[in-house]
Short mmCIF file of C-alpha atoms in Angstrom, two decimals:
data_model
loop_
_atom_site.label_atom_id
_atom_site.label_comp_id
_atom_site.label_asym_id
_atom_site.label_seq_id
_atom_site.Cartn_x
_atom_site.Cartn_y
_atom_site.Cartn_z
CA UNK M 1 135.14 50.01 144.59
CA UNK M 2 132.44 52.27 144.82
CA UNK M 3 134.33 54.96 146.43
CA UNK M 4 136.85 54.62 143.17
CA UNK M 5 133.59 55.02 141.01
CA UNK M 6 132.21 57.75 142.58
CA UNK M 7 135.81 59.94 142.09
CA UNK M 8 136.03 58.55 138.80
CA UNK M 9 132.96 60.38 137.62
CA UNK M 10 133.78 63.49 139.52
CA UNK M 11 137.11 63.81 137.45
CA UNK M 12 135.50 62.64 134.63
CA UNK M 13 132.73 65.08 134.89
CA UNK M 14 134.66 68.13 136.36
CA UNK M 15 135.47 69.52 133.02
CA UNK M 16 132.38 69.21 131.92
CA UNK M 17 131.04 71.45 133.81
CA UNK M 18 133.67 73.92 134.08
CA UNK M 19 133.71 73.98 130.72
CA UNK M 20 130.00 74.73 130.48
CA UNK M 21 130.34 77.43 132.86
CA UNK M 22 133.55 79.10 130.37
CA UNK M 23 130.44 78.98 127.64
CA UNK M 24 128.14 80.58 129.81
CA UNK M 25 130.50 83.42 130.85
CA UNK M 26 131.55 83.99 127.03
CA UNK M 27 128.09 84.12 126.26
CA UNK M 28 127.03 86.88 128.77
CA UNK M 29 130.21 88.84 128.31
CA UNK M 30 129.51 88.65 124.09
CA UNK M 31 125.69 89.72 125.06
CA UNK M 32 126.72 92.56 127.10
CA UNK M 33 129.11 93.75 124.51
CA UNK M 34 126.58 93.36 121.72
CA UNK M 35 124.41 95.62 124.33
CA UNK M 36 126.98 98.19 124.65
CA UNK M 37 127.88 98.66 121.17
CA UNK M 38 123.84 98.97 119.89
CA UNK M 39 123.31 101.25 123.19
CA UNK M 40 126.44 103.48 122.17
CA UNK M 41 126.04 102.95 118.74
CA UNK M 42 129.54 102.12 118.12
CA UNK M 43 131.28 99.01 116.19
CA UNK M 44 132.26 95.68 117.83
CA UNK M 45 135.48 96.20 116.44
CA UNK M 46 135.99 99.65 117.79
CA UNK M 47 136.23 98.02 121.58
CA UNK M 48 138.89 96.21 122.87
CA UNK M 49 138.07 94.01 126.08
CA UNK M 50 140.40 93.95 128.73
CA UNK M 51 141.75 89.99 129.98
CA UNK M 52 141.19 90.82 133.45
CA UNK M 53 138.24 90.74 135.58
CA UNK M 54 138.13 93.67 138.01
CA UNK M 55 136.35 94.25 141.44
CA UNK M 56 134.71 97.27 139.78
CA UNK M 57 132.43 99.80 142.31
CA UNK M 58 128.60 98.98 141.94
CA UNK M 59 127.39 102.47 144.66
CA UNK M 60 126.24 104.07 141.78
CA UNK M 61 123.75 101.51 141.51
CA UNK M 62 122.40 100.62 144.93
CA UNK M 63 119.78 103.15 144.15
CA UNK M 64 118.21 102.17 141.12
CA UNK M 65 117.55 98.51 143.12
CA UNK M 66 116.57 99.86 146.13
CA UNK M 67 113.98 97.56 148.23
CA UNK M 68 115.35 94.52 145.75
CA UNK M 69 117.36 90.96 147.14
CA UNK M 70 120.31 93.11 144.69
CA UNK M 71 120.45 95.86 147.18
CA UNK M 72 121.85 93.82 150.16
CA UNK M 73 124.05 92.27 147.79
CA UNK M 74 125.74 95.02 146.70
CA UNK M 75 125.62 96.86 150.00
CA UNK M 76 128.22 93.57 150.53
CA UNK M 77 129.98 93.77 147.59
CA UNK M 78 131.32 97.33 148.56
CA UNK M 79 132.17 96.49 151.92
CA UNK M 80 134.02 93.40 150.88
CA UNK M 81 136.68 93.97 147.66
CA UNK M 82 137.90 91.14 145.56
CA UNK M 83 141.02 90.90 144.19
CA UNK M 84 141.14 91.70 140.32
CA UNK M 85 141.81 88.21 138.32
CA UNK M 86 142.96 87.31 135.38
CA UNK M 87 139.99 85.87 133.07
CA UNK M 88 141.30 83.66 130.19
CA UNK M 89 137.39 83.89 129.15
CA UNK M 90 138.27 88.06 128.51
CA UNK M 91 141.68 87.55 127.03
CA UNK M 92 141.25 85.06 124.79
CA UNK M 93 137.65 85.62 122.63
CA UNK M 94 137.72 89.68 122.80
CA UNK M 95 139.41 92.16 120.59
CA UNK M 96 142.52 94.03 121.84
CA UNK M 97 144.01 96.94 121.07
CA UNK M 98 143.91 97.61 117.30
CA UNK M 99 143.81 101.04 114.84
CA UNK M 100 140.23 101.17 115.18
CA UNK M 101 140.13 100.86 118.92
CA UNK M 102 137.88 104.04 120.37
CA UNK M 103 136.63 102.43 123.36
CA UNK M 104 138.11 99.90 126.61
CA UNK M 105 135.46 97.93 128.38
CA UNK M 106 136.63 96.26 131.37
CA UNK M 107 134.16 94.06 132.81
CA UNK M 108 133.64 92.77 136.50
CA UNK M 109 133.45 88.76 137.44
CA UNK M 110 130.17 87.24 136.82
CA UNK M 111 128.87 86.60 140.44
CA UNK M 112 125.24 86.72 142.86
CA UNK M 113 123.32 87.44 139.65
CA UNK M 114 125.15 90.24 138.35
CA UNK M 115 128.23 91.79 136.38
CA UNK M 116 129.27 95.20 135.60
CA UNK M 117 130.88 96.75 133.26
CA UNK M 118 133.11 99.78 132.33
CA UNK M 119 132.92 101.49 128.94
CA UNK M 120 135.60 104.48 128.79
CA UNK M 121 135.95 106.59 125.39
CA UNK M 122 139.50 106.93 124.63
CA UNK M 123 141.38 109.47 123.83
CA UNK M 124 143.34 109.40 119.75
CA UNK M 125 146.55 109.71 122.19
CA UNK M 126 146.48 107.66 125.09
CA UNK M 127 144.65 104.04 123.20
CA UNK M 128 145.28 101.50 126.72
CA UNK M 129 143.49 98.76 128.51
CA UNK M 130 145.32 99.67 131.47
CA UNK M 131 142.78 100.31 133.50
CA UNK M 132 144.71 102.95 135.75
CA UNK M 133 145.24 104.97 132.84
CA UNK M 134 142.17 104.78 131.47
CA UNK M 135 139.97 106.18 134.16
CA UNK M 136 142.39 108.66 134.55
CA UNK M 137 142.32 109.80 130.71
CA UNK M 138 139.25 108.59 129.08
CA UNK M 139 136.71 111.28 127.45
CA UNK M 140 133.44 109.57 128.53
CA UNK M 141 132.49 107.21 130.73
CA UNK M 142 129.35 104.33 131.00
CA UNK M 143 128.54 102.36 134.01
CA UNK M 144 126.29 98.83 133.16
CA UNK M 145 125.25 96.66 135.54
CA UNK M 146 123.71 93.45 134.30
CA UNK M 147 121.46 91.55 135.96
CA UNK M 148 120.94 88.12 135.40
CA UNK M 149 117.35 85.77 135.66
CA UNK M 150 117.44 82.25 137.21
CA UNK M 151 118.77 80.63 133.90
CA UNK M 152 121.94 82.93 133.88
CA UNK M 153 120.50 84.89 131.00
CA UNK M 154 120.13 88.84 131.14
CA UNK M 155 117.22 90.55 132.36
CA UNK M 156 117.73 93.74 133.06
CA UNK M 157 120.35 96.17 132.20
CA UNK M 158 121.00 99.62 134.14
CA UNK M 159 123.08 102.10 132.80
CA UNK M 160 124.64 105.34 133.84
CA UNK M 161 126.77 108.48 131.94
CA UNK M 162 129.47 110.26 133.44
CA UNK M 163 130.80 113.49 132.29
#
């Protein structure tokens, strides 16, 4: 009986808390897009957000946390990949591809107290959130890495320009 109980509130409160942790991603990921937009001073609606979460490269910003609990972690990070995922958080909430679409963000999974993100400037020709023909084609490019406090919300943001 109390076996059955005990599975009976772990079904019942499985999607509870999955579901809390969807909100919690779709909050960061909206923060970190309001972020970028007032950083680059460009329009919500001029992004689209790609619906997959990549194993983006964080090197560039081992320095800037150097002597930190974050260095070791993304020391790690590098030397172990992660596939690239699907994130039904990404595809479903963000804009896509549209007319007014002059930037592709593709953001990283939300994981050890951090996510990153990828801002490219597009080019008028070659609009994609294909992110092999982005990187490839883009005009600008912006590194973010995000790094979350104990209650999952942002506290620091690091941010770097490539030409």
């Amino acid at each position: 009986m109390k076996k059955n109980l005990c599975l009976n509130i772990i079904v019942l409160l499985f999607p509870l808390c999955a579901n809390s942790q969807s909100v919690d991603s779709l909050s960061l990921y909206q923060s970190a897009i309001t972020f970028i937009s007032a950083d680059l001073d460009i329009l919500q609606k001029e992004v689209a957000v790609s619906g997959i979460a990549y194993d983006l490269d964080c090197f560039m910003f081992i320095d800037s946390v150097k002597n930190s609990s974050l260095e070791e972690i993304l020391h790690e990070k590098q030397d172990k990949p992660t596939p690239d995922v699907y994130s039904s958080i990404l595809d479903r909430n963000f804009n896509k591809l549209s007319p007014q679409t002059e930037y592709s963000i593709f953001f990283s999974r939300i994981k050890d107290g951090f996510f990153l993100a990828q801002v490219y400037r597009l080019q008028e020709y070659g609009k994609s959130v294909n992110y092999e023909s982005v990187i490839n084609t883009a005009l600008q490019q912006y590194y973010y890495m995000f790094v979350l406090n104990q209650e999952q919300k942002i506290k620091k943001v690091f941010r770097m320009k490539i030409d």
